[in-house]
PDB file of C-alpha atoms and ligand atoms in Angstrom:
ATOM      1  CA  MET A   7    -116.944  73.919 188.048  1.00 85.00           C
ATOM      2  CA  ARG A   8    -116.093  70.436 186.962  1.00 92.00           C
ATOM      3  CA  PRO A   9    -118.660  68.791 184.989  1.00 94.00           C
ATOM      4  CA  PRO A  10    -118.718  64.982 186.416  1.00 96.00           C
ATOM      5  CA  ILE A  11    -117.254  62.327 183.658  1.00 97.00           C
ATOM      6  CA  GLN A  12    -117.520  58.241 183.179  1.00 97.00           C
ATOM      7  CA  PRO A  13    -114.797  56.123 182.396  1.00 97.00           C
ATOM      8  CA  LEU A  14    -114.259  55.043 179.003  1.00 98.00           C
ATOM      9  CA  LEU A  15    -110.972  53.227 178.277  1.00 98.00           C
ATOM     10  CA  THR A  16    -109.008  52.092 182.075  1.00 98.00           C
ATOM     11  CA  ALA A  17    -105.380  53.379 181.919  1.00 98.00           C
ATOM     12  CA  ALA A  18    -104.525  49.785 182.026  1.00 98.00           C
ATOM     13  CA  GLU A  19    -106.421  49.017 178.565  1.00 98.00           C
ATOM     14  CA  ILE A  20    -104.294  52.693 177.598  1.00 98.00           C
ATOM     15  CA  GLN A  21    -101.186  51.032 178.546  1.00 98.00           C
ATOM     16  CA  ALA A  22    -101.309  47.676 176.595  1.00 98.00           C
ATOM     17  CA  ARG A  23    -102.464  49.323 173.476  1.00 98.00           C
ATOM     18  CA  VAL A  24     -99.527  52.126 173.818  1.00 98.00           C
ATOM     19  CA  ASN A  25     -97.306  49.019 173.995  1.00 98.00           C
ATOM     20  CA  ALA A  26     -98.958  47.428 170.938  1.00 98.00           C
ATOM     21  CA  LEU A  27     -98.912  50.762 168.902  1.00 98.00           C
ATOM     22  CA  ALA A  28     -95.373  50.088 169.903  1.00 98.00           C
ATOM     23  CA  ASP A  29     -94.673  47.721 168.399  1.00 98.00           C
ATOM     24  CA  ALA A  30     -96.159  48.128 165.416  1.00 98.00           C
ATOM     25  CA  ILE A  31     -94.438  51.391 164.792  1.00 98.00           C
ATOM     26  CA  THR A  32     -91.200  50.075 165.604  1.00 98.00           C
ATOM     27  CA  PRO A  33     -90.044  48.520 162.512  1.00 98.00           C
ATOM     28  CA  ARG A  34     -91.626  50.611 160.850  1.00 98.00           C
ATOM     29  CA  LEU A  35     -89.485  53.491 161.728  1.00 97.00           C
ATOM     30  CA  GLN A  36     -85.823  55.013 160.112  1.00 95.00           C
ATOM     31  CA  PRO A  37     -82.828  55.514 162.352  1.00 94.00           C
ATOM     32  CA  ASP A  38     -82.669  59.568 162.208  1.00 95.00           C
ATOM     33  CA  VAL A  39     -87.008  59.720 162.927  1.00 97.00           C
ATOM     34  CA  VAL A  40     -88.481  63.435 164.566  1.00 98.00           C
ATOM     35  CA  MET A  41     -91.565  62.156 165.910  1.00 98.00           C
ATOM     36  CA  ILE A  42     -93.977  65.588 166.139  1.00 98.00           C
ATOM     37  CA  THR A  43     -96.519  66.131 169.200  1.00 98.00           C
ATOM     38  CA  LEU A  44     -99.706  67.990 168.902  1.00 98.00           C
ATOM     39  CA  LEU A  45     -99.498  69.628 171.870  1.00 98.00           C
ATOM     40  CA  THR A  46    -101.588  70.257 174.674  1.00 97.00           C
ATOM     41  CA  GLY A  47    -102.774  67.371 174.603  1.00 97.00           C
ATOM     42  CA  ALA A  48    -101.316  64.527 173.329  1.00 98.00           C
ATOM     43  CA  PHE A  49     -98.391  65.385 176.271  1.00 98.00           C
ATOM     44  CA  VAL A  50     -99.189  62.354 177.628  1.00 98.00           C
ATOM     45  CA  PHE A  51     -99.505  59.856 175.107  1.00 99.00           C
ATOM     46  CA  ALA A  52     -96.799  60.822 173.345  1.00 98.00           C
ATOM     47  CA  ALA A  53     -94.440  60.573 176.888  1.00 98.00           C
ATOM     48  CA  ASP A  54     -95.942  57.163 176.783  1.00 98.00           C
ATOM     49  CA  LEU A  55     -95.182  56.197 172.980  1.00 98.00           C
ATOM     50  CA  ALA A  56     -91.726  57.654 173.478  1.00 98.00           C
ATOM     51  CA  ARG A  57     -91.041  55.495 176.571  1.00 98.00           C
ATOM     52  CA  ALA A  58     -92.545  52.065 174.623  1.00 98.00           C
ATOM     53  CA  LEU A  59     -90.428  52.582 171.987  1.00 98.00           C
ATOM     54  CA  SER A  60     -87.204  53.471 173.805  1.00 97.00           C
ATOM     55  CA  ALA A  61     -88.031  50.084 175.409  1.00 97.00           C
ATOM     56  CA  ARG A  62     -87.913  48.465 171.945  1.00 97.00           C
ATOM     57  CA  GLY A  63     -84.290  50.214 171.571  1.00 95.00           C
ATOM     58  CA  VAL A  64     -86.192  52.881 168.801  1.00 93.00           C
ATOM     59  CA  PRO A  65     -84.229  56.604 169.657  1.00 93.00           C
ATOM     60  CA  VAL A  66     -86.114  59.210 169.185  1.00 95.00           C
ATOM     61  CA  CYS A  67     -85.685  62.929 168.905  1.00 98.00           C
ATOM     62  CA  LEU A  68     -88.488  64.859 170.041  1.00 98.00           C
ATOM     63  CA  ASP A  69     -90.018  67.646 168.512  1.00 98.00           C
ATOM     64  CA  PHE A  70     -93.447  69.903 169.052  1.00 98.00           C
ATOM     65  CA  MET A  71     -95.946  72.270 167.584  1.00 98.00           C
ATOM     66  CA  ILE A  72     -98.811  74.065 169.090  1.00 97.00           C
ATOM     67  CA  LEU A  73    -101.830  74.320 166.267  1.00 96.00           C
ATOM     68  CA  SER A  74    -104.830  75.980 167.063  1.00 90.00           C
ATOM     69  CA  SER A  75    -107.996  76.528 165.735  1.00 83.00           C
ATOM     70  CA  TYR A  76    -110.081  79.490 166.086  1.00 69.00           C
ATOM     71  CA  GLY A  77    -113.542  80.012 168.159  1.00 55.00           C
ATOM     72  CA  SER A  78    -113.002  77.892 171.190  1.00 50.00           C
ATOM     73  CA  GLY A  79    -115.681  74.890 173.036  1.00 52.00           C
ATOM     74  CA  THR A  80    -115.719  71.782 172.414  1.00 52.00           C
ATOM     75  CA  THR A  81    -115.088  71.433 168.580  1.00 54.00           C
ATOM     76  CA  SER A  82    -111.961  72.915 166.423  1.00 54.00           C
ATOM     77  CA  SER A  83    -113.361  74.860 163.613  1.00 57.00           C
ATOM     78  CA  GLY A  84    -112.190  74.778 160.403  1.00 68.00           C
ATOM     79  CA  SER A  85    -108.764  77.562 160.269  1.00 87.00           C
ATOM     80  CA  ILE A  86    -105.971  76.941 161.876  1.00 93.00           C
ATOM     81  CA  THR A  87    -102.853  78.716 162.992  1.00 93.00           C
ATOM     82  CA  THR A  88     -99.151  76.967 163.612  1.00 96.00           C
ATOM     83  CA  ARG A  89     -98.762  79.281 167.327  1.00 96.00           C
ATOM     84  CA  LEU A  90     -95.571  77.362 167.865  1.00 97.00           C
ATOM     85  CA  ASP A  91     -93.482  75.840 165.018  1.00 96.00           C
ATOM     86  CA  CYS A  92     -91.052  72.645 165.422  1.00 97.00           C
ATOM     87  CA  ARG A  93     -86.881  73.786 165.620  1.00 97.00           C
ATOM     88  CA  GLN A  94     -85.850  70.434 164.224  1.00 97.00           C
ATOM     89  CA  GLU A  95     -84.339  70.515 160.740  1.00 98.00           C
ATOM     90  CA  LEU A  96     -86.820  68.638 158.194  1.00 98.00           C
ATOM     91  CA  THR A  97     -85.565  68.308 154.789  1.00 98.00           C
ATOM     92  CA  GLY A  98     -85.395  64.496 154.141  1.00 98.00           C
ATOM     93  CA  ARG A  99     -85.839  63.191 157.723  1.00 98.00           C
ATOM     94  CA  GLN A 100     -88.640  60.574 157.835  1.00 98.00           C
ATOM     95  CA  VAL A 101     -91.683  62.164 160.727  1.00 98.00           C
ATOM     96  CA  LEU A 102     -93.859  60.581 163.385  1.00 98.00           C
ATOM     97  CA  LEU A 103     -96.746  62.953 164.251  1.00 98.00           C
ATOM     98  CA  VAL A 104     -98.279  61.909 167.456  1.00 98.00           C
ATOM     99  CA  ASP A 105    -101.725  63.954 167.828  1.00 98.00           C
ATOM    100  CA  ASP A 106    -104.700  63.004 170.735  1.00 98.00           C
ATOM    101  CA  ILE A 107    -107.809  62.882 168.467  1.00 98.00           C
ATOM    102  CA  LEU A 108    -108.291  62.864 165.254  1.00 98.00           C
ATOM    103  CA  ASP A 109    -111.823  64.215 164.965  1.00 97.00           C
ATOM    104  CA  THR A 110    -112.797  66.061 161.178  1.00 96.00           C
ATOM    105  CA  GLY A 111    -109.403  66.002 159.905  1.00 96.00           C
ATOM    106  CA  THR A 112    -108.650  69.709 159.986  1.00 96.00           C
ATOM    107  CA  THR A 113    -106.406  69.548 162.021  1.00 96.00           C
ATOM    108  CA  LEU A 114    -103.520  65.995 160.945  1.00 97.00           C
ATOM    109  CA  ASP A 115    -104.827  67.809 157.657  1.00 97.00           C
ATOM    110  CA  PHE A 116    -102.945  71.414 158.241  1.00 97.00           C
ATOM    111  CA  ALA A 117     -99.489  69.939 160.265  1.00 98.00           C
ATOM    112  CA  LYS A 118     -99.645  66.861 157.464  1.00 98.00           C
ATOM    113  CA  ARG A 119     -99.161  70.006 155.462  1.00 97.00           C
ATOM    114  CA  LEU A 120     -96.523  71.776 157.483  1.00 97.00           C
ATOM    115  CA  ILE A 121     -94.555  69.276 157.616  1.00 98.00           C
ATOM    116  CA  LEU A 122     -94.185  68.124 153.947  1.00 98.00           C
ATOM    117  CA  ALA A 123     -93.774  71.595 153.463  1.00 98.00           C
ATOM    118  CA  LYS A 124     -90.528  71.427 155.293  1.00 98.00           C
ATOM    119  CA  GLY A 125     -89.182  68.749 153.228  1.00 98.00           C
ATOM    120  CA  SER A 126     -90.085  65.256 155.659  1.00 98.00           C
ATOM    121  CA  SER A 127     -89.006  62.705 153.074  1.00 98.00           C
ATOM    122  CA  GLN A 128     -91.590  59.906 155.417  1.00 98.00           C
ATOM    123  CA  LEU A 129     -93.979  61.222 157.523  1.00 98.00           C
ATOM    124  CA  LEU A 130     -96.523  58.430 159.663  1.00 98.00           C
ATOM    125  CA  THR A 131     -98.673  59.790 161.856  1.00 98.00           C
ATOM    126  CA  CYS A 132    -100.141  58.504 165.138  1.00 98.00           C
ATOM    127  CA  VAL A 133    -103.135  58.946 167.114  1.00 98.00           C
ATOM    128  CA  LEU A 134    -104.554  56.872 170.377  1.00 98.00           C
ATOM    129  CA  LEU A 135    -108.383  58.244 169.385  1.00 98.00           C
ATOM    130  CA  ASP A 136    -109.270  58.631 166.148  1.00 98.00           C
ATOM    131  CA  LYS A 137    -113.774  59.566 165.553  1.00 98.00           C
ATOM    132  CA  PRO A 138    -114.151  58.204 162.067  1.00 97.00           C
ATOM    133  CA  SER A 139    -117.790  59.325 162.194  1.00 96.00           C
ATOM    134  CA  ARG A 140    -117.242  62.785 162.724  1.00 95.00           C
ATOM    135  CA  ARG A 141    -114.320  63.353 159.063  1.00 96.00           C
ATOM    136  CA  LYS A 142    -114.601  66.407 156.940  1.00 95.00           C
ATOM    137  CA  VAL A 143    -111.259  66.054 155.872  1.00 95.00           C
ATOM    138  CA  PRO A 144    -110.611  62.863 154.483  1.00 96.00           C
ATOM    139  CA  VAL A 145    -107.028  62.483 156.445  1.00 97.00           C
ATOM    140  CA  GLU A 146    -106.113  58.956 158.345  1.00 97.00           C
ATOM    141  CA  ALA A 147    -103.463  57.749 160.544  1.00 98.00           C
ATOM    142  CA  GLU A 148    -101.386  54.983 159.975  1.00 98.00           C
ATOM    143  CA  PHE A 149    -101.110  53.929 163.449  1.00 98.00           C
ATOM    144  CA  VAL A 150    -104.479  54.373 166.225  1.00 98.00           C
ATOM    145  CA  GLY A 151    -105.106  53.697 169.520  1.00 98.00           C
ATOM    146  CA  PHE A 152    -108.669  53.395 169.132  1.00 98.00           C
ATOM    147  CA  ARG A 153    -111.605  53.555 167.219  1.00 98.00           C
ATOM    148  CA  VAL A 154    -114.335  56.417 169.252  1.00 98.00           C
ATOM    149  CA  PRO A 155    -118.194  57.239 168.413  1.00 96.00           C
ATOM    150  CA  ASP A 156    -119.032  60.974 168.226  1.00 96.00           C
ATOM    151  CA  LEU A 157    -118.454  61.603 172.579  1.00 95.00           C
ATOM    152  CA  PHE A 158    -116.285  65.062 173.637  1.00 97.00           C
ATOM    153  CA  VAL A 159    -113.931  63.020 175.879  1.00 98.00           C
ATOM    154  CA  VAL A 160    -110.892  64.080 178.080  1.00 98.00           C
ATOM    155  CA  GLY A 161    -108.302  61.878 180.158  1.00 98.00           C
ATOM    156  CA  TYR A 162    -104.761  61.210 180.066  1.00 98.00           C
ATOM    157  CA  GLY A 163    -103.175  64.796 178.939  1.00 98.00           C
ATOM    158  CA  ILE A 164    -107.267  65.401 177.102  1.00 98.00           C
ATOM    159  CA  ASP A 165    -108.650  68.556 178.250  1.00 97.00           C
ATOM    160  CA  TYR A 166    -112.200  70.269 178.748  1.00 96.00           C
ATOM    161  CA  ASN A 167    -111.461  74.233 179.879  1.00 96.00           C
ATOM    162  CA  GLU A 168    -107.879  73.238 180.935  1.00 96.00           C
ATOM    163  CA  MET A 169    -109.588  70.530 183.085  1.00 97.00           C
ATOM    164  CA  TYR A 170    -108.455  66.666 183.402  1.00 98.00           C
ATOM    165  CA  ARG A 171    -105.605  66.617 181.828  1.00 98.00           C
ATOM    166  CA  GLU A 172    -103.859  64.427 184.789  1.00 98.00           C
ATOM    167  CA  LEU A 173    -106.515  61.451 184.906  1.00 98.00           C
ATOM    168  CA  PRO A 174    -104.580  58.567 184.145  1.00 98.00           C
ATOM    169  CA  TYR A 175    -107.292  57.277 182.160  1.00 98.00           C
ATOM    170  CA  VAL A 176    -110.551  58.272 179.319  1.00 98.00           C
ATOM    171  CA  ALA A 177    -113.598  59.351 180.142  1.00 98.00           C
ATOM    172  CA  THR A 178    -116.681  60.784 178.702  1.00 98.00           C
ATOM    173  CA  LEU A 179    -118.402  64.078 179.742  1.00 94.00           C
ATOM    174  CA  ALA A 180    -121.731  62.995 181.369  1.00 84.00           C
ATOM    175  CA  ALA A 181    -124.368  63.622 179.758  1.00 73.00           C
ATOM    176  CA  PRO A 182    -126.182  66.794 182.007  1.00 66.00           C
TER     177      PRO A 182
HETATM  178  P1  5GP B 223    -110.473  68.495 164.181  1.00 73.15           P
HETATM  179  O1  5GP B 223    -109.218  69.169 163.340  1.00 73.15           O
HETATM  180  O2  5GP B 223    -109.827  66.956 163.668  1.00 73.15           O
HETATM  181  O3  5GP B 223    -112.020  68.242 163.659  1.00 73.15           O
HETATM  182  O4  5GP B 223    -109.584  67.925 165.846  1.00 73.15           O
HETATM  183  C1  5GP B 223    -108.910  67.320 166.132  1.00 73.15           C
HETATM  184  C2  5GP B 223    -108.932  68.080 167.843  1.00 73.15           C
HETATM  185  O5  5GP B 223    -109.999  68.729 168.595  1.00 73.15           O
HETATM  186  C3  5GP B 223    -108.060  67.252 168.422  1.00 73.15           C
HETATM  187  O6  5GP B 223    -106.708  67.384 168.792  1.00 73.15           O
HETATM  188  C4  5GP B 223    -109.048  67.752 169.968  1.00 73.15           C
HETATM  189  O7  5GP B 223    -107.973  68.669 170.171  1.00 73.15           O
HETATM  190  C5  5GP B 223    -110.159  68.354 169.321  1.00 73.15           C
HETATM  191  N1  5GP B 223    -111.291  67.113 169.770  1.00 73.15           N
HETATM  192  C6  5GP B 223    -111.761  66.694 168.960  1.00 73.15           C
HETATM  193  N2  5GP B 223    -112.985  66.381 169.745  1.00 73.15           N
HETATM  194  C7  5GP B 223    -112.306  65.817 170.806  1.00 73.15           C
HETATM  195  C8  5GP B 223    -113.035  65.438 172.469  1.00 73.15           C
HETATM  196  O8  5GP B 223    -113.246  64.881 172.337  1.00 73.15           O
HETATM  197  N3  5GP B 223    -112.475  66.322 173.377  1.00 73.15           N
HETATM  198  C9  5GP B 223    -111.874  67.054 173.276  1.00 73.15           C
HETATM  199  N4  5GP B 223    -111.252  67.714 174.663  1.00 73.15           N
HETATM  200  N5  5GP B 223    -111.087  68.016 173.034  1.00 73.15           N
HETATM  201  C10 5GP B 223    -111.499  67.368 170.980  1.00 73.15           C
HETATM  202 MG1   MG B 224    -105.606  68.630 170.320  1.00 73.15          MG
END
């Protein structure tokens, strides 16, 4: 069943923030940058961000990774596996890592280590949402769309049991 949701960030707020992020990221990018998006949650954000970068004259090479943490439910567990690795050669290249939510930090920390181990010469990270109060691993993103409180969010690519990814805005699951 689809639990009720409550809007948190409107589509217009998100689009304005994506444009501001692209303004901030553009001067930091090198010509050969690889933008690596963590699927599935970040796919909508990445699509908008890539087009906003393109509108600013920045060509990006797009690649993807799927990481999964053991267990399911509404929080991620500590151990992570690579279910889909990126295909680009990263040695000596700048990487812009894009994820949907920086929560405990486990996922981003794992992804950053993996990318650096592949020889990336410079790594920048960009997340749509940051929940700083939930951090367990000391990791930060250079670019953050919105800082949000400890709420379970859906929409704009982010799911609850594969529901709500299609929403053009971000919502929270309403309290039961
Ligand atoms: P971390 O490894 O930082 O604890 O978790 C990051 C990942 O957990 C996110 O990329 C996302 O997949 C998932 N996650 C964290 N908070 C939420 C949330 O509020 N809603 C959903 N759907 N996933 C979340
Ligand atoms: Mg994720």
